[in-house]
Coordinates of N, CA, C and O in Angstrom, one line a residue:
X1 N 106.6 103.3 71.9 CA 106.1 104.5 72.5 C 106.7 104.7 73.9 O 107.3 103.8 74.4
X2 N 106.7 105.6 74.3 CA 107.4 106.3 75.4 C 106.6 106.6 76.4 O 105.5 106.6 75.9
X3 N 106.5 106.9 77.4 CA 105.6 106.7 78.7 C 106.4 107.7 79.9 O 107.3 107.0 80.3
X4 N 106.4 108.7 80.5 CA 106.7 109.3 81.6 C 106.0 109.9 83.0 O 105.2 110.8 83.0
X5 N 106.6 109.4 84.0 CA 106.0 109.6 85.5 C 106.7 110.8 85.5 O 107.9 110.9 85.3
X6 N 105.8 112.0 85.8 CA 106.2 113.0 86.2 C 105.9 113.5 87.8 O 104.8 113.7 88.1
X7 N 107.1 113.5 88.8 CA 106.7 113.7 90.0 C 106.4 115.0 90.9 O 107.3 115.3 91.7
X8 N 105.6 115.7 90.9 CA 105.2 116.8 91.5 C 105.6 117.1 92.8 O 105.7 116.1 93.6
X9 N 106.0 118.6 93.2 CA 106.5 118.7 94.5 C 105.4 118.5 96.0 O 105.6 118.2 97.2
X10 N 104.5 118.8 95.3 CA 103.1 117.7 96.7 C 103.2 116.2 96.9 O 102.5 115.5 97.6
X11 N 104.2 115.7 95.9 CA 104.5 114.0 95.8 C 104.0 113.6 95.0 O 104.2 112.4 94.7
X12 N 102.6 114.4 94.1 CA 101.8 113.1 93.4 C 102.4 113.0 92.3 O 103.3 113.8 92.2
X13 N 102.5 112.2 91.3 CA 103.0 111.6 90.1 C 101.7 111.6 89.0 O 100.6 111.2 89.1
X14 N 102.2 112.3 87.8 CA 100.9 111.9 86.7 C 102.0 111.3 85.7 O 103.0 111.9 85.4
X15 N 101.4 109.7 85.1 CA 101.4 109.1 83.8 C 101.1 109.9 82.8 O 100.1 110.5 82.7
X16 N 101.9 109.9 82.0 CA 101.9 110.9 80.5 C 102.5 110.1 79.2 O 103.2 109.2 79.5
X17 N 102.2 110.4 78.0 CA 102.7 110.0 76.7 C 104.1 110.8 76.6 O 104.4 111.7 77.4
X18 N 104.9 110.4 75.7 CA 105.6 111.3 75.5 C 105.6 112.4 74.3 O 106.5 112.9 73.7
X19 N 104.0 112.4 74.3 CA 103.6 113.5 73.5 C 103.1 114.7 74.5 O 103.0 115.9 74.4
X20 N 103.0 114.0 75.5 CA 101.8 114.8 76.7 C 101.0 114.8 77.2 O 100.7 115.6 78.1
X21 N 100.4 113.9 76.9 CA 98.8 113.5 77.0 C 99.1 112.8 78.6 O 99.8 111.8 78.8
X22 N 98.5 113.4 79.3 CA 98.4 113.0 80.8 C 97.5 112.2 80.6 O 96.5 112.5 80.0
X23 N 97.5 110.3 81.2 CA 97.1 109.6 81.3 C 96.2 109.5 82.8 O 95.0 109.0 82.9
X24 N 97.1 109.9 84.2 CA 96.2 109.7 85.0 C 97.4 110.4 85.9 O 98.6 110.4 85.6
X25 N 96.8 111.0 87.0 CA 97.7 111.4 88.1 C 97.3 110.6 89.3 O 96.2 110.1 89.7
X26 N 98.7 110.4 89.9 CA 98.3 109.1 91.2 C 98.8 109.6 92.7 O 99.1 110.8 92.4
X27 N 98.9 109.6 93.4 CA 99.3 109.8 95.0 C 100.6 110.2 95.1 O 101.0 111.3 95.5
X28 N 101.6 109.0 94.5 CA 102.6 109.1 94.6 C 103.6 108.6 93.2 O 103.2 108.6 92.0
X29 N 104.7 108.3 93.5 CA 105.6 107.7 92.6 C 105.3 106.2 92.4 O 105.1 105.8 91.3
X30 N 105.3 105.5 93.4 CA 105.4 104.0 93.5 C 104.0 104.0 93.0 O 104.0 103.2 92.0
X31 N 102.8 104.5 93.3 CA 101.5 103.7 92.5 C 101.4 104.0 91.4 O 100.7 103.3 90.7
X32 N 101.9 105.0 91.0 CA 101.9 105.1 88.9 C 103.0 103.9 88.7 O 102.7 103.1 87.8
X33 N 104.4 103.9 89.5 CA 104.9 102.8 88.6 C 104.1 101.0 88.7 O 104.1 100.2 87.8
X34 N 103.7 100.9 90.0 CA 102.7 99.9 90.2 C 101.9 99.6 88.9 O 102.0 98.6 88.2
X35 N 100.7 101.3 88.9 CA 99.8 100.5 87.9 C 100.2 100.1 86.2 O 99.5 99.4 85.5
X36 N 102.0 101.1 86.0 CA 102.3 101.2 84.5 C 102.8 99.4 84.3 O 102.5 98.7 83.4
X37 N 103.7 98.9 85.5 CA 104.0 97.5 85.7 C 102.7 96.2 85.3 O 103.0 95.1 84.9
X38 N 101.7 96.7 85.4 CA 100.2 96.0 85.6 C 100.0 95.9 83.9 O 100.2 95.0 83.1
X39 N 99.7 97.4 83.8 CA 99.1 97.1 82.5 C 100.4 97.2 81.5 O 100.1 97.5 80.3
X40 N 101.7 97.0 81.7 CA 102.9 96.3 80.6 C 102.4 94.7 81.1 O 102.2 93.9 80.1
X41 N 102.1 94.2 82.2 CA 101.8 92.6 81.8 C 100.9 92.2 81.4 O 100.7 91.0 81.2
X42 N 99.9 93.4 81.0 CA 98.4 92.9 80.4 C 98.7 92.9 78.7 O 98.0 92.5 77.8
X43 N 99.5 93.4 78.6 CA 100.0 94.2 76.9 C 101.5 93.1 76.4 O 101.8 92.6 75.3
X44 N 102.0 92.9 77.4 CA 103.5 91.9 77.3 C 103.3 90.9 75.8 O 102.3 90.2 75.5
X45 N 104.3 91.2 75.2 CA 104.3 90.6 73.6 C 103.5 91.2 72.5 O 103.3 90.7 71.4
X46 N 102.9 92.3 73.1 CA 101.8 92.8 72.0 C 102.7 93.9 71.2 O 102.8 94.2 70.0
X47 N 103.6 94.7 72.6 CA 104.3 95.8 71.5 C 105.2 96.1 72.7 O 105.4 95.4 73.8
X48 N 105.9 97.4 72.4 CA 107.8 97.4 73.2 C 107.4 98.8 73.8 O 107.0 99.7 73.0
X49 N 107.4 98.9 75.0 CA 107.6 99.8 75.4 C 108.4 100.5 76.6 O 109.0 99.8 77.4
X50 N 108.5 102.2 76.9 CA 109.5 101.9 78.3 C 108.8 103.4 78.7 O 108.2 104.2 78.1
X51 N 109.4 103.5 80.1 CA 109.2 104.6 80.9 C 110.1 105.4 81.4 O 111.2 105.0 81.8
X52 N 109.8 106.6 81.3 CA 111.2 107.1 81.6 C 110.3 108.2 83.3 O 109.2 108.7 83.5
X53 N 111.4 108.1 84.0 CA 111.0 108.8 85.4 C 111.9 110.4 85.5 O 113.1 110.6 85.7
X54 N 110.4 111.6 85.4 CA 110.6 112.5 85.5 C 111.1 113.4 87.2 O 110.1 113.7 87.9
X55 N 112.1 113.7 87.6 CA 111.9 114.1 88.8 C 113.4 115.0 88.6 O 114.5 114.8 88.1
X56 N 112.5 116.2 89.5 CA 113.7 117.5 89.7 C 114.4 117.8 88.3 O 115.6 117.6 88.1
X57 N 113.6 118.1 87.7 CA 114.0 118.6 86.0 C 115.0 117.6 85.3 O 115.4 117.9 84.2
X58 N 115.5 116.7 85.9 CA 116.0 115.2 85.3 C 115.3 113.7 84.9 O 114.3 113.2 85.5
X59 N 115.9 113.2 84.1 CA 115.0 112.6 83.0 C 115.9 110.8 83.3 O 116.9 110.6 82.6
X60 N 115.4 110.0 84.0 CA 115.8 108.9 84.3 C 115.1 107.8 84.0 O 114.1 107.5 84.8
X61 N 115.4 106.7 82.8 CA 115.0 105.7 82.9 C 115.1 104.3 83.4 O 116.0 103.5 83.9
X62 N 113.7 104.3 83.1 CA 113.5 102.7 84.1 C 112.7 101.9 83.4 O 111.5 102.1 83.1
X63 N 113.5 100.6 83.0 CA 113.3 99.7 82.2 C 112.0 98.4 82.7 O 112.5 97.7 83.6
X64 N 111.2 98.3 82.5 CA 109.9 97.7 82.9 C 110.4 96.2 81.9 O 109.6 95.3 81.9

């Protein structure tokens, strides 16, 4: 499954599926990658996943 921070021009960041489904919008960039970091070690060896970082209509991954 696929996972994307999308960063908004007020700075805040929302967690999304890569279906869409907005999971949570946060302050900034660094505390959605913070909390996505948290709960990949709560989940670690259960299943594969990655994030990709949405910002300025480009699409940049970051491997957790």
């Amino acid at each position: 499954m696929n996972f994307y921070i999308k960063e908004w021009p007020n700075k805040m960041a929302t967690l999304m599926t890569d279906d869409g489904v907005v999971l949570w919008t946060f302050s900034n960039v660094e505390e959605a990658h913070s909390v996505w970091r948290d709960w990949c070690k709560l989940h670690e060896n259960k299943a594969s996943y990655k994030i990709n970082h949405l910002e300025n209509s480009r699409l940049t991954y970051d491997s957790v």
